[in-house]
Coordinates of C-alpha atoms in Angstrom, one line a residue:
M8 CA 22.5 0.0 8.4
L9 CA 21.1 -3.5 6.6
V10 CA 21.2 -3.5 3.1
A11 CA 17.7 -5.6 1.9
A12 CA 18.5 -8.6 0.1
C13 CA 17.4 -7.2 -3.3
G14 CA 20.4 -5.1 -3.1
S15 CA 20.5 -1.2 -3.4
S16 CA 20.2 0.7 -6.7
S17 CA 23.2 2.4 -8.2
R18 CA 21.0 5.4 -10.0
S19 CA 19.0 5.8 -7.0
Q20 CA 20.2 7.9 -3.7
V21 CA 17.4 6.1 -1.5
S22 CA 18.5 3.5 0.9
V23 CA 16.8 0.2 2.1
E24 CA 16.9 -1.2 5.5
G25 CA 15.9 -4.5 6.7
P26 CA 14.2 -6.8 6.7
L27 CA 13.7 -5.4 10.3
G28 CA 12.1 -7.7 12.9
K29 CA 11.3 -11.7 12.6
G30 CA 9.1 -14.0 10.5
A31 CA 5.9 -12.3 9.2
D32 CA 6.4 -8.7 11.5
Q33 CA 9.8 -8.3 9.2
V34 CA 9.5 -4.7 7.4
W35 CA 12.1 -3.1 4.9
V36 CA 12.0 0.1 5.3
F37 CA 13.0 2.4 1.8
W38 CA 14.6 5.8 3.0
S39 CA 14.3 9.2 1.2
P40 CA 17.8 10.9 0.3
G41 CA 16.4 13.8 2.9
P42 CA 14.1 14.3 5.9
P43 CA 10.9 12.7 5.0
K44 CA 8.1 14.5 4.6
D45 CA 5.5 11.4 5.3
V46 CA 4.8 7.6 5.5
V47 CA 3.9 5.1 3.0
V48 CA 2.9 1.7 3.9
F49 CA 3.0 -0.4 1.0
I50 CA 0.9 -3.6 1.4
H51 CA 2.0 -6.5 -1.3
G52 CA -0.1 -8.8 -2.7
L53 CA -0.5 -13.1 -2.9
G54 CA 2.6 -14.7 -4.6
N55 CA 5.9 -15.9 -3.5
G56 CA 7.5 -13.1 -5.1
E57 CA 5.6 -10.7 -3.1
L58 CA 6.9 -11.7 0.1
T59 CA 10.1 -9.0 -0.6
P60 CA 10.2 -5.7 -2.1
A61 CA 11.7 -7.1 -4.9
N62 CA 8.2 -7.1 -7.4
H63 CA 8.0 -3.3 -6.4
R64 CA 11.4 -2.0 -5.9
P65 CA 10.9 0.4 -9.0
W66 CA 7.8 2.1 -7.2
L67 CA 9.0 2.1 -3.8
E68 CA 11.8 3.7 -4.6
H69 CA 10.1 6.6 -6.8
L70 CA 8.1 6.9 -3.7
A71 CA 11.1 7.5 -1.6
E72 CA 12.4 9.8 -4.3
Q73 CA 9.7 12.1 -3.8
G74 CA 10.2 12.2 0.3
S75 CA 8.5 9.2 1.9
A76 CA 9.4 7.0 4.1
V77 CA 8.2 3.6 2.9
F78 CA 7.6 0.5 4.8
Y79 CA 6.9 -2.8 3.3
P80 CA 5.7 -5.3 5.3
R81 CA 6.1 -8.6 4.6
Y82 CA 2.7 -9.9 6.8
E83 CA 3.3 -13.5 6.1
V84 CA 6.0 -16.0 5.9
T85 CA 3.8 -18.4 3.7
L86 CA 0.9 -17.6 1.5
G87 CA -2.8 -17.8 2.5
R88 CA -1.8 -17.1 6.8
P89 CA -4.3 -15.6 8.8
D90 CA -4.1 -12.9 11.1
A91 CA -2.4 -10.5 8.2
V92 CA -3.6 -7.1 9.7
L93 CA -2.2 -7.8 12.7
H94 CA 1.6 -8.6 11.4
V95 CA 1.0 -5.3 9.5
L96 CA 0.6 -3.5 12.5
A97 CA 3.7 -5.0 14.3
A98 CA 5.6 -3.9 11.1
V99 CA 4.2 -0.5 10.7
R100 CA 5.0 -0.3 14.4
T101 CA 8.6 -1.5 13.9
G102 CA 9.2 1.0 11.2
L103 CA 8.1 3.4 13.1
R104 CA 10.1 3.0 16.2
R105 CA 13.5 3.1 13.6
L106 CA 11.7 6.2 12.0
H107 CA 12.1 8.6 15.4
R108 CA 9.6 11.3 13.7
P109 CA 6.3 10.9 15.5
G110 CA 3.7 13.0 13.5
L111 CA 4.1 12.8 9.9
P112 CA 1.2 11.9 7.8
L113 CA 0.7 8.6 6.6
V114 CA -0.9 7.2 3.5
A115 CA -1.2 3.3 3.1
I116 CA -1.6 1.7 -0.5
G117 CA -2.3 -1.5 -1.1
Y118 CA -2.4 -4.2 -4.6
S119 CA -4.2 -7.2 -5.5
R120 CA -4.8 -8.9 -2.3
G121 CA -3.0 -6.2 -0.2
G122 CA -6.0 -4.0 -1.8
E123 CA -8.3 -5.8 0.3
I124 CA -6.3 -5.8 3.4
V125 CA -5.1 -1.9 3.6
V126 CA -8.8 -1.0 4.1
D127 CA -8.9 -3.9 7.2
Y128 CA -5.7 -2.3 8.1
A129 CA -6.8 1.6 8.1
A130 CA -10.1 0.0 9.6
V131 CA -7.6 -0.8 13.0
A132 CA -4.7 1.7 12.6
R133 CA -6.9 4.8 14.2
G134 CA -6.7 2.7 17.5
V135 CA -2.8 1.9 18.0
G136 CA -2.0 5.3 15.7
P137 CA -1.1 6.4 13.5
A138 CA -4.5 6.2 11.1
P139 CA -3.9 6.5 7.3
R140 CA -4.9 10.2 5.9
A141 CA -5.4 8.2 2.6
V142 CA -5.8 4.8 1.3
L143 CA -5.2 3.6 -2.3
S144 CA -6.2 0.3 -2.8
V145 CA -4.6 -1.0 -6.3
F146 CA -6.8 -3.6 -7.8
P147 CA -7.9 -5.1 -4.6
G148 CA -9.0 -8.7 -4.5
T149 CA -11.5 -9.9 -2.3
V150 CA -11.9 -10.7 1.4
D151 CA -9.3 -14.1 2.0
P152 CA -11.4 -16.7 3.9
V153 CA -8.5 -16.9 6.1
D154 CA -9.2 -13.2 7.3
P155 CA -12.9 -12.5 8.4
P156 CA -13.8 -9.0 7.1
L157 CA -13.1 -6.5 10.0
D158 CA -15.8 -3.7 10.9
L159 CA -14.9 -1.1 8.5
R160 CA -16.4 1.6 10.5
G161 CA -12.8 2.3 12.4
I162 CA -11.7 4.1 9.5
D163 CA -11.3 7.4 10.0
R164 CA -13.5 9.6 8.6
R165 CA -11.6 12.3 7.2
A166 CA -9.9 9.6 5.4
R167 CA -10.0 9.6 1.4
L168 CA -10.3 6.3 -0.4
T169 CA -9.1 5.4 -3.8
I170 CA -9.9 2.3 -5.7
L171 CA -8.3 1.7 -8.9
V172 CA -9.9 -1.5 -11.2
G173 CA -8.3 -2.5 -14.8
D174 CA -10.3 -2.9 -17.7
R175 CA -8.8 -5.8 -18.3
D176 CA -8.2 -7.2 -15.1
T177 CA -8.9 -10.8 -15.4
V178 CA -8.0 -12.2 -12.0
V179 CA -10.0 -10.1 -9.8
D180 CA -12.4 -8.7 -12.2
G181 CA -13.3 -6.0 -10.3
A182 CA -15.1 -8.2 -7.6
G183 CA -12.7 -7.0 -4.9
A184 CA -13.9 -3.4 -5.4
R185 CA -17.6 -4.7 -5.4
Q186 CA -17.4 -5.7 -2.3
M187 CA -15.0 -3.1 -0.8
L188 CA -17.9 -0.5 -1.9
A189 CA -20.3 -3.0 -0.3
R190 CA -18.8 -3.0 2.8
L191 CA -17.7 0.9 2.7
E192 CA -21.3 1.5 2.6
A193 CA -22.5 -0.9 5.2
A194 CA -20.0 1.0 7.1
R195 CA -21.6 4.5 6.4
F196 CA -17.8 5.6 5.3
P197 CA -18.8 9.2 3.5
A198 CA -19.4 8.2 0.0
E199 CA -18.2 11.8 -1.1
H200 CA -15.0 10.5 0.3
V201 CA -14.5 7.4 -2.1
S202 CA -12.8 7.3 -5.7
L203 CA -13.3 4.5 -8.4
V204 CA -11.7 4.7 -11.0
V205 CA -11.2 2.5 -14.1
V206 CA -7.7 2.2 -15.7
K207 CA -8.0 2.0 -18.9
S208 CA -5.9 0.3 -21.8
R209 CA -4.3 2.4 -24.3
G210 CA -1.9 1.8 -27.2
G211 CA 0.9 -0.6 -26.0
F212 CA -0.4 -0.6 -22.2
V213 CA -2.9 -2.8 -21.2
A214 CA -4.4 -2.9 -17.6
T215 CA -4.1 -6.4 -16.8
H216 CA -3.6 -7.2 -13.2
L217 CA 0.2 -7.1 -13.6
A218 CA 0.0 -3.7 -14.9
P219 CA 1.2 -2.1 -11.4
L220 CA 4.4 -3.7 -11.5
Q221 CA 5.8 -2.1 -15.1
V222 CA 7.5 0.4 -14.9
S223 CA 6.6 2.0 -18.4
P224 CA 5.6 5.4 -19.1
A225 CA 2.1 5.1 -18.9
A226 CA 2.3 2.7 -16.1
R227 CA 3.9 5.2 -13.8
R228 CA 1.2 7.9 -15.0
A229 CA -1.5 5.7 -14.1
F230 CA 0.0 4.4 -10.8
W231 CA 2.5 6.2 -9.7
A232 CA 1.7 9.5 -11.1
R233 CA -1.4 9.4 -8.9
A234 CA -0.2 8.1 -6.0
D235 CA 2.0 11.1 -6.1
T236 CA -0.9 13.4 -6.2
I237 CA -2.7 11.8 -3.2
I238 CA 0.7 11.9 -1.0
E239 CA 0.9 15.5 -1.7
R240 CA -2.8 16.0 -0.9
A241 CA -1.9 14.5 2.7
R242 CA 1.2 16.1 3.7
G243 CA -1.1 19.1 3.2
G244 CA -3.6 17.5 5.4
G245 CA -6.3 16.8 2.5

């Protein structure tokens, strides 16, 4: 087993393999301590620090500890390159081949730029399988000019989409969420399957664009606990 460059945690029973593959098709796999109950595809945001799992490692380890096999696609080797979704698909295929457990439910999570890419991924994944049962878009950005928006009619209409916006996020300022809702409406995606949630600042927790990278109890409640609920529902077929 190849251990990721970002190392393994001394306090976690999660093991990490990767990067597997080449170039922008690379993927890291976080293995749960026992047989995985599902697959989580975690699509990162824009920035050099996002090209490895280091920024999100505590959350990724938590997801694996809860029983998920977690795939972290690299999808680009330099910032702002085209064909992000194609590279995500290639990375997921690599992870699934390594997993050898067909039929597990799949949940897709995206942050920032990845929060937009994740719905495009959901739109094309059904054609190559497996399609996400649920999508969590965390503080999504707008469609990147290098990647023209895809037709969202391909999203499985039984899927559940949750979009989070931060009340103190001045980086994307809700623009990505508004654009995404308009695209979903144009695709006639069932409105009852879409939830828009405003993450509110309270006490010492401030819901800025970087809040999903925090590991404070408030951040865990805002992001980790919500993802856990979505994943648990997807495991049950809901």
